[in-house]
GROMACS .gro file of C-alpha atoms in nm:
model
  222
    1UNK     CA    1   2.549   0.096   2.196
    2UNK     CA    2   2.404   0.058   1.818
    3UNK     CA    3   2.168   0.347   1.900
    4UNK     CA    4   2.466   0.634   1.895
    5UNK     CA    5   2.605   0.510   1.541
    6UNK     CA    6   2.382   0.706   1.357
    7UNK     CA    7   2.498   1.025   1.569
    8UNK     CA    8   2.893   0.886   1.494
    9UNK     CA    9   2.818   0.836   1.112
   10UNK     CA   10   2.688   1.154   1.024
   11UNK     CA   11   2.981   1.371   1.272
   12UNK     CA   12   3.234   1.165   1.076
   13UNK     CA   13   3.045   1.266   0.763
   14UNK     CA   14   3.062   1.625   0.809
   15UNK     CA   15   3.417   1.569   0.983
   16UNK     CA   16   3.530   1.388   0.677
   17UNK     CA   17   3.433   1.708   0.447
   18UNK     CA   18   3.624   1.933   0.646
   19UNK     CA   19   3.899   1.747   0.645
   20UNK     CA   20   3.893   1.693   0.246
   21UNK     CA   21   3.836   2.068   0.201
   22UNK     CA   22   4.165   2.154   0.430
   23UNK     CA   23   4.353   1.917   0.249
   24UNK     CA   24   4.244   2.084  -0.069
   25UNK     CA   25   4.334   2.423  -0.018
   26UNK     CA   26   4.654   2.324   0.160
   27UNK     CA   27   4.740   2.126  -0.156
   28UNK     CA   28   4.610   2.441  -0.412
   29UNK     CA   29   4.800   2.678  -0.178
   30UNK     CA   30   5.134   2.484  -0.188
   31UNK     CA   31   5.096   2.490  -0.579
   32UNK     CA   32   5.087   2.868  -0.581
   33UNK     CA   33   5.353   2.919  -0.355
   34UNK     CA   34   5.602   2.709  -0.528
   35UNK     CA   35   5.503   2.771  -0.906
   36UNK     CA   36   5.459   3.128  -0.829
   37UNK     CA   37   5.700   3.281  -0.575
   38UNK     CA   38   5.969   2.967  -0.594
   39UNK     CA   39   5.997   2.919  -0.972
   40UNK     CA   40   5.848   2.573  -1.003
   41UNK     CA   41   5.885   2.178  -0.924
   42UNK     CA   42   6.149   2.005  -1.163
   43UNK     CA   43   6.331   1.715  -0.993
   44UNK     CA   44   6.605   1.696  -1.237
   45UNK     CA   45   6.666   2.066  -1.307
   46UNK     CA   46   7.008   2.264  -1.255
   47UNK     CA   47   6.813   2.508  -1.052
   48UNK     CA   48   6.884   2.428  -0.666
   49UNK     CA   49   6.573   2.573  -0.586
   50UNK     CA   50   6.314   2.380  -0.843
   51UNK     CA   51   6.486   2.059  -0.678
   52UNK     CA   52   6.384   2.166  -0.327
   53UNK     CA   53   6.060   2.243  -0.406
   54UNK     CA   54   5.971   1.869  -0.534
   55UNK     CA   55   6.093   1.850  -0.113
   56UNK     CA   56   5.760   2.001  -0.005
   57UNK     CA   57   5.512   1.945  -0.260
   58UNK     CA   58   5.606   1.535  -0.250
   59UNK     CA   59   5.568   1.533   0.153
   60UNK     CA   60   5.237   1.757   0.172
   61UNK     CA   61   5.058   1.497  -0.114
   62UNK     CA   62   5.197   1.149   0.044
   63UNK     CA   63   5.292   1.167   0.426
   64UNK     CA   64   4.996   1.394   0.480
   65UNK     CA   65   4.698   1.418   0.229
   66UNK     CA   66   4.723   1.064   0.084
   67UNK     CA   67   4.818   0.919   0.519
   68UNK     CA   68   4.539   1.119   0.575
   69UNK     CA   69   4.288   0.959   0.272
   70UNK     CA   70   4.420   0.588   0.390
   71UNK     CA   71   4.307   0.664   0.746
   72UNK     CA   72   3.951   0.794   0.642
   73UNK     CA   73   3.925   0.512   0.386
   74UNK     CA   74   3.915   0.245   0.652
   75UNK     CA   75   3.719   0.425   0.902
   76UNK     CA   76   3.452   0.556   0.669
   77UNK     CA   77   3.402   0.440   0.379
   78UNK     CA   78   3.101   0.170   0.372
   79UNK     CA   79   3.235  -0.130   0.180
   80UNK     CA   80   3.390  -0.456   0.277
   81UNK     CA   81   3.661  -0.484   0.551
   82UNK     CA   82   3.902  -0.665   0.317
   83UNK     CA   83   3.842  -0.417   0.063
   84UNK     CA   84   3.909  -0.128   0.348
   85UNK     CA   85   4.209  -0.259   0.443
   86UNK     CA   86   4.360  -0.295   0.092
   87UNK     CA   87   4.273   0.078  -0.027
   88UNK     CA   88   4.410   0.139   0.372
   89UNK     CA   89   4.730  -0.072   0.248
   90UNK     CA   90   4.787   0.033  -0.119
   91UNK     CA   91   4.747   0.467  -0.010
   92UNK     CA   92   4.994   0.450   0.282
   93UNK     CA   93   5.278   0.221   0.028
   94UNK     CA   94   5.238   0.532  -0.198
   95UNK     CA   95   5.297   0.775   0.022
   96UNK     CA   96   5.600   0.575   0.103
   97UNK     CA   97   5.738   0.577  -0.215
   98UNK     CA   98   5.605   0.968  -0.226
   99UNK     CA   99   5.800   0.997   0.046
  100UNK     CA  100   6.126   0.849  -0.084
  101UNK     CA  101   6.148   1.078  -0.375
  102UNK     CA  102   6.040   1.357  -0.163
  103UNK     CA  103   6.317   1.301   0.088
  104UNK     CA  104   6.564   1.211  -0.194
  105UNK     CA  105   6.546   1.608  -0.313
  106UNK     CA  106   6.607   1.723  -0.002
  107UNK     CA  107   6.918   1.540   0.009
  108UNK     CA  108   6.958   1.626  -0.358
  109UNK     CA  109   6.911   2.015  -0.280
  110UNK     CA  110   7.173   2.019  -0.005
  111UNK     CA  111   7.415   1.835  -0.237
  112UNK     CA  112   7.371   2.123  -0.477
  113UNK     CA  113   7.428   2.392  -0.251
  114UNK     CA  114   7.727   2.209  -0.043
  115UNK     CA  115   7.512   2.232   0.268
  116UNK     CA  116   7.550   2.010   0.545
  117UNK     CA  117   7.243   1.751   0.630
  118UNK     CA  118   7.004   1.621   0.863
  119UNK     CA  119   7.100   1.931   1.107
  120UNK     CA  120   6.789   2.094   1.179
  121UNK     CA  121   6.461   1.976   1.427
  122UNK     CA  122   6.287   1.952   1.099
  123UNK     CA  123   6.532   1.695   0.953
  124UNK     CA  124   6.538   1.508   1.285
  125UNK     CA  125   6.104   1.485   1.301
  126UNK     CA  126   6.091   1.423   0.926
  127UNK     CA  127   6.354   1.168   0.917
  128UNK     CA  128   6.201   0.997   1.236
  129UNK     CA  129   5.834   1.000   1.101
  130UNK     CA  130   5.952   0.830   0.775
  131UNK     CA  131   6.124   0.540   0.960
  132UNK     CA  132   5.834   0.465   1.238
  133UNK     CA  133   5.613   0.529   0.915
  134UNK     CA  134   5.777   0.248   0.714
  135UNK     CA  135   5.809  -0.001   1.063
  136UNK     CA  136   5.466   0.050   1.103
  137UNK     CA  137   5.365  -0.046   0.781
  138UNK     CA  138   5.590  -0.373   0.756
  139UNK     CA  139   5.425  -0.450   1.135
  140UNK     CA  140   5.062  -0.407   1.000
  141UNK     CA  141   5.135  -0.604   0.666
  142UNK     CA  142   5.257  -0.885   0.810
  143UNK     CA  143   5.004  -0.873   1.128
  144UNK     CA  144   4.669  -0.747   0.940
  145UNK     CA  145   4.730  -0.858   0.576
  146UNK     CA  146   4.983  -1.177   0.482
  147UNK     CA  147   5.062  -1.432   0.627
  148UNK     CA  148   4.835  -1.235   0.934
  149UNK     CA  149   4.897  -1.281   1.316
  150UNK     CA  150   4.658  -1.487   1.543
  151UNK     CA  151   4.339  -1.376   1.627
  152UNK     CA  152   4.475  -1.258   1.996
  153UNK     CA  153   4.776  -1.122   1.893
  154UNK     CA  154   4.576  -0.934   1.575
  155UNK     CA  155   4.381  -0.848   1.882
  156UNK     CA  156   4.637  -0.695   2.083
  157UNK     CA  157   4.820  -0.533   1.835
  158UNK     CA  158   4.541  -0.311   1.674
  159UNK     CA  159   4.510  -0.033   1.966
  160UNK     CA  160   4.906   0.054   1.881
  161UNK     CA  161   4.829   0.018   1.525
  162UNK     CA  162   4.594   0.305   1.556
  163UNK     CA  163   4.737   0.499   1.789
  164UNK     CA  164   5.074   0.519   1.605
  165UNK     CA  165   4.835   0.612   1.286
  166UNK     CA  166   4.747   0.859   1.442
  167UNK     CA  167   5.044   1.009   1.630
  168UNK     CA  168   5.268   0.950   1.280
  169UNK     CA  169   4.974   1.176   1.135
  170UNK     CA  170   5.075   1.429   1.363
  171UNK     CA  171   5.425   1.368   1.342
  172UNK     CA  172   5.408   1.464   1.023
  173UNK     CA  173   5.211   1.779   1.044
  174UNK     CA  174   5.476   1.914   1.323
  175UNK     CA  175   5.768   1.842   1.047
  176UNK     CA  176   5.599   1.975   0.798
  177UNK     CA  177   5.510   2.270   1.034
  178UNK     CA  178   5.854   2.333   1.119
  179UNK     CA  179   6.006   2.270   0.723
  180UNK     CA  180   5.796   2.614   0.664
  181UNK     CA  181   5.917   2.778   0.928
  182UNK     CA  182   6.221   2.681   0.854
  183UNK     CA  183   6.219   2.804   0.480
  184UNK     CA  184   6.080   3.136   0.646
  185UNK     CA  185   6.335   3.203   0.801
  186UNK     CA  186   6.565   3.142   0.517
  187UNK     CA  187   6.428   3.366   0.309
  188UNK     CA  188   6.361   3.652   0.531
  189UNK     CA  189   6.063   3.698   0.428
  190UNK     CA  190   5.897   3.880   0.746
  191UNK     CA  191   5.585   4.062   0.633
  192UNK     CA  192   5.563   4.000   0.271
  193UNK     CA  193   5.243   3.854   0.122
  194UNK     CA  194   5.499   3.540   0.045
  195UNK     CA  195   5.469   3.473   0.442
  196UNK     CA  196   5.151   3.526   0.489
  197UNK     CA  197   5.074   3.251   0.226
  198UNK     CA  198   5.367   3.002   0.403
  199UNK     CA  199   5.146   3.059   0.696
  200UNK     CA  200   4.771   2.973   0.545
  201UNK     CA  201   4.964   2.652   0.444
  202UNK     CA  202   5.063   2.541   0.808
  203UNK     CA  203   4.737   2.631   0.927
  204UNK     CA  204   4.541   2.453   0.666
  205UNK     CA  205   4.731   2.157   0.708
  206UNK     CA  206   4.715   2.191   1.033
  207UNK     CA  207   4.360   2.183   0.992
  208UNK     CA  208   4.338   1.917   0.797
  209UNK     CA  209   4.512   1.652   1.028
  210UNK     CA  210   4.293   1.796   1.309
  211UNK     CA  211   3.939   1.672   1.084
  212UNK     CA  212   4.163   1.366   1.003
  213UNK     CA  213   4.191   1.250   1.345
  214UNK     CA  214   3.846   1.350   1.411
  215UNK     CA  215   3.686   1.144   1.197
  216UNK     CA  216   3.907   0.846   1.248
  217UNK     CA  217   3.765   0.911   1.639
  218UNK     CA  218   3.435   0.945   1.578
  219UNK     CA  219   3.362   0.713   1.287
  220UNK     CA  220   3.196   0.373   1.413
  221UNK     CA  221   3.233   0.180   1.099
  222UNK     CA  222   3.289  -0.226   1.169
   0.00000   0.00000   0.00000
């Protein structure tokens, strides 16, 4: 069994750069789209449109890139499991509170522009992935952190932990896939170099979860 970690270590190596240069130019991409074609990120502006686009920008950096970062902390990074878990713990409470501003501006946006809420598919996955996100990391505080759960129940509870890690991961991307759809559509773009760069976006973050989930799957780190 010890003999394939080797083989493990350096796929999740290689898989771990992938992911990090997805995530990149996902990130880079998003910050030409919205400070170029969408006239910039302002939370507090009059503009309905620099409101929304703190929407976006907030979601892509927490409930992906920095969800992504926690889950390849843990799985790959060689250091001590206590010190895994908290850089685990501490990424995936930011992205929370990433997340709360983020979803605050869409609410904030729609306010602006009289427009009625929570209506679309994207609202309903979004709104969905934020509330199993935030159950799921109460459940793994209390269970993996303080006061932690017995041994067999620690035990018992760690397969779900993962696998809703990893389907929240996804979760995400599909909302996030579907919020630039979405905004597409809105803005009838069509064939304009604006949609083509919407599009790079949703596959690089596509991407990105992909090399995410592949190195959670192939790292061996105990």
């Amino acid at each position: 069994m010890d003999s394939g970690r080797p083989i493990y270590r350096q796929s999740a190596s290689r898989l771990t750069v992938a992911a990090h240069l997805f995530g990149i130019l996902a990130f880079i991409l998003m910050l030409v789209w919205l400070l170029h074609y969408r006239g910039g990120i302002e939370y507090h502006s009059d503009n309905p449109d620099r409101v929304f686009n703190v929407h976006p920008f907030l979601m892509l950096c927490g409930f992906i890139f920095l969800v992504g970062q926690a889950m390849m902390a843990y799985k790959t990074v060689l250091s001590r499991r206590v010190v895994r878990k908290s850089v685990h713990m501490l990424l995936h409470l930011i992205a929370m509170v990433v997340g709360v501003i983020g979803i605050c501006a869409a609410f904030k946006y729609h306010d602006m522009i009289h427009a009625e809420d929570v209506y679309s598919l994207h609202s309903w996955i979004g709104l969905a992935t934020f509330c199993l996100f935030c159950l799921q990391w109460v459940l793994g505080f209390f269970a993996f952190m303080f006061p932690r759960a017995a041994p067999n129940t620690r035990a018992r509870m760690l397969p779900w932990h993962v696998f809703g890690g990893r389907a929240l991961l996804y979760m995400a991307i599909c909302a996030a896939l579907t919020g630039l759809m979405e905004k597409a559509t809105f803005l009838n773009l069509k064939h304009h170099r604006e949609s083509r760069l919407i599009n790079f976006i949703g596959l690089f973050v596509l991407l990105y979860g992909i090399f995410v989930d592949l190195t959670v799957g192939l790292a061996r780190y105990v």
